[in-house]
């Protein structure tokens, strides 16, 4: 058995002949001999035989495998570390990660931890045991790994297994990761590309940043992808390079992928699909090749549930619809759902089938969800809840089963709350919440999930505070008690907050536009942390930190001088060229907003405004399609309120390039003035394309206008959609508050029309809407005349005179 495995191991993955071996008559005879004689095997032969038959893909439920496992269990306490390590790997291969036997193995390792001297054996043990260990034992395992990395000579495989174990439990043990990074940098050129891809993925999942290592990995993988002829290696490198791919690299990867895809296995296709999602790149050429590949007979037959779901997720995300392929995926996933018993797989299959718009009998999905109702974890419950809501909105799918699906949705939501109530660890709860928020939480559930934090505020330490900040930021959820606690923890333990994590702390308070009772001390502490680490920040990272501080009206002289120095801006240009396009555009936008904030709020700093060309380019690229219906409605009613179209304008750009939905000008008596006299106008109702002259007028806002009369004021009017507000309240986000502050400093009165007011039951008639806008623009005391009829008569007279 061992020799058969060794021979197959020499072949590429795609050419291994496991099925032919297992189905050979002599193999069956060999298994009979093993079953009869395994008690006579020595320990090494027993474990090697078990390892080999599992690698040859013999069914774990077969009599041969079961007999070998039972014999191994009988000798369990007598096995040395080498055989015990391999036996544990066999149990994991059989899916027995949480079995009683694996628990015994964890207990044995805990008792004999000091006796383990081999990094190879230990790297297997930590992989097997860490998820079953207490937090205190996890720390001991990490410390032991660090000690063995110093005393022994770990290979890249040993380090990969250690990193994989840390990823299982999301344990970012900084000293161990630093040591692993140093070792990996020394052996960088000797690491197999696929192994390097896996290592890099674990670092990303752990959130550990090391610029030298990151650059070394990227350089190594970039040197590999164009030279390799192995489709499996290329697919792995494509997936690994995807998150950091610049525009040029995307095109180069695309060219190579088009040649490689026809030669790949289904595993390679899955990696290509993952890569496209990571880089958010809808390559129609690659998608066409993938669709053509999937149409081949039998390609999906042997694919696992996870692989099919990853492929389907990519196709649906990029709207790469091919009915034949979709039918194949529906058929495959529907069959898997019918036979599936695993709750995790059921939740994933239901979610994907709903996205594929499958036309199953309604009872199939309903019965599968209901049969495992009490076995789903929080993330799976949340995923199923979202899928059931989709079904309820689809008349074709729900048909006569509407009440049954409604009952199931209520059960799912109640179970989520109940399961979260059972969680006592803040770290475990944060893990759940991060996944739930990433999945897109059901908004009817988010309040109940967030309120659970009220019971755990006393358990929040420095790392948990950072995790909570990230969760609140992603959910746009204003949870004042939790934010107050985060502020107190940061103030109390600033030395325990990593200089990179301070960005998350600043961002959550800035974006949610919340000032904690201790906000002054928090900002002072954060600013000191940032200023002491200036030389350690990458340019794009420092811009994000400074932007978060600017949202809160905090400007550090040190940071500002560094940001707008010529050396820094030159370095930033080089960094932006290597960044993925979307990340680079976000970074440029934040730099522009930061430049604007400094110019408006800190004129004494003498920092020049140097973003005219950039803003003009953005204006030229801006879509000139028609106004959304709600803005058209506001435009029509606003026109009547101010006295006609000549007294307002739409789609306005202010000094320093703030975009406004509408603008009007009021004199000292709050009487509207003709807008054409006081600045250029770019109106979406303007016929045809925007002319060059009109665009030029728009750019030169201040050069083609009269001075406003004494006491007159410009009124900026914006419609606020839900994305401008916190998800759980009517509280505007930090970016809205900054815009309001800047416009008021430039002399504007800023009027916000929130969606919840405009669409409220209070406003039902046109007169209601007009009165609402009058109060917003002129104030409640204003009783001026409605000039709509007067202005209509004026325009009629003018038109008759021009005829």
PDB file of C-alpha atoms in Angstrom, residues 30 63 83 107 126 164 195 220 262 271 316 329 388 393 410 420 432 470 502 515 543 582 687 723 734 745 772 776 795:
ATOM      1  CA  UNK A  30      -4.698  -6.912  -0.660  1.00  0.00           C
ATOM      2  CA  UNK A  63     -13.988  -2.310   6.440  1.00  0.00           C
ATOM      3  CA  UNK A  83       3.276   7.706  14.509  1.00  0.00           C
ATOM      4  CA  UNK A 107      -5.411  15.719  26.009  1.00  0.00           C
ATOM      5  CA  UNK A 126      -0.990  22.059  16.485  1.00  0.00           C
ATOM      6  CA  UNK A 164      -2.947  27.221   9.069  1.00  0.00           C
ATOM      7  CA  UNK A 195       2.786  26.483  -1.060  1.00  0.00           C
ATOM      8  CA  UNK A 220       8.367  35.811  -6.444  1.00  0.00           C
ATOM      9  CA  UNK A 262      -8.528  24.599 -21.378  1.00  0.00           C
ATOM     10  CA  UNK A 271      -9.047  29.181  -8.334  1.00  0.00           C
ATOM     11  CA  UNK A 316     -23.815  35.182 -10.736  1.00  0.00           C
ATOM     12  CA  UNK A 329     -25.264  23.897 -12.032  1.00  0.00           C
ATOM     13  CA  UNK A 388     -36.029  32.722   2.558  1.00  0.00           C
ATOM     14  CA  UNK A 393     -40.326  38.104  -2.724  1.00  0.00           C
ATOM     15  CA  UNK A 410     -39.644  33.660  12.028  1.00  0.00           C
ATOM     16  CA  UNK A 420     -26.164  34.323  20.390  1.00  0.00           C
ATOM     17  CA  UNK A 432     -19.803  35.352  14.511  1.00  0.00           C
ATOM     18  CA  UNK A 470     -14.494  46.961  12.491  1.00  0.00           C
ATOM     19  CA  UNK A 502      -5.567  52.730  15.296  1.00  0.00           C
ATOM     20  CA  UNK A 515     -18.451  61.888  19.759  1.00  0.00           C
ATOM     21  CA  UNK A 543      -3.919  59.118   4.029  1.00  0.00           C
ATOM     22  CA  UNK A 582     -10.307  50.593  -7.271  1.00  0.00           C
ATOM     23  CA  UNK A 687     -30.830  69.258 -24.022  1.00  0.00           C
ATOM     24  CA  UNK A 723     -26.560  55.127   2.456  1.00  0.00           C
ATOM     25  CA  UNK A 734     -19.353  61.664   9.015  1.00  0.00           C
ATOM     26  CA  UNK A 745     -17.918  77.815   6.170  1.00  0.00           C
ATOM     27  CA  UNK A 772     -42.287  70.983   3.589  1.00  0.00           C
ATOM     28  CA  UNK A 776     -36.738  73.736   4.973  1.00  0.00           C
ATOM     29  CA  UNK A 795     -41.806  83.827 -19.194  1.00  0.00           C
TER      30      UNK A 795
END
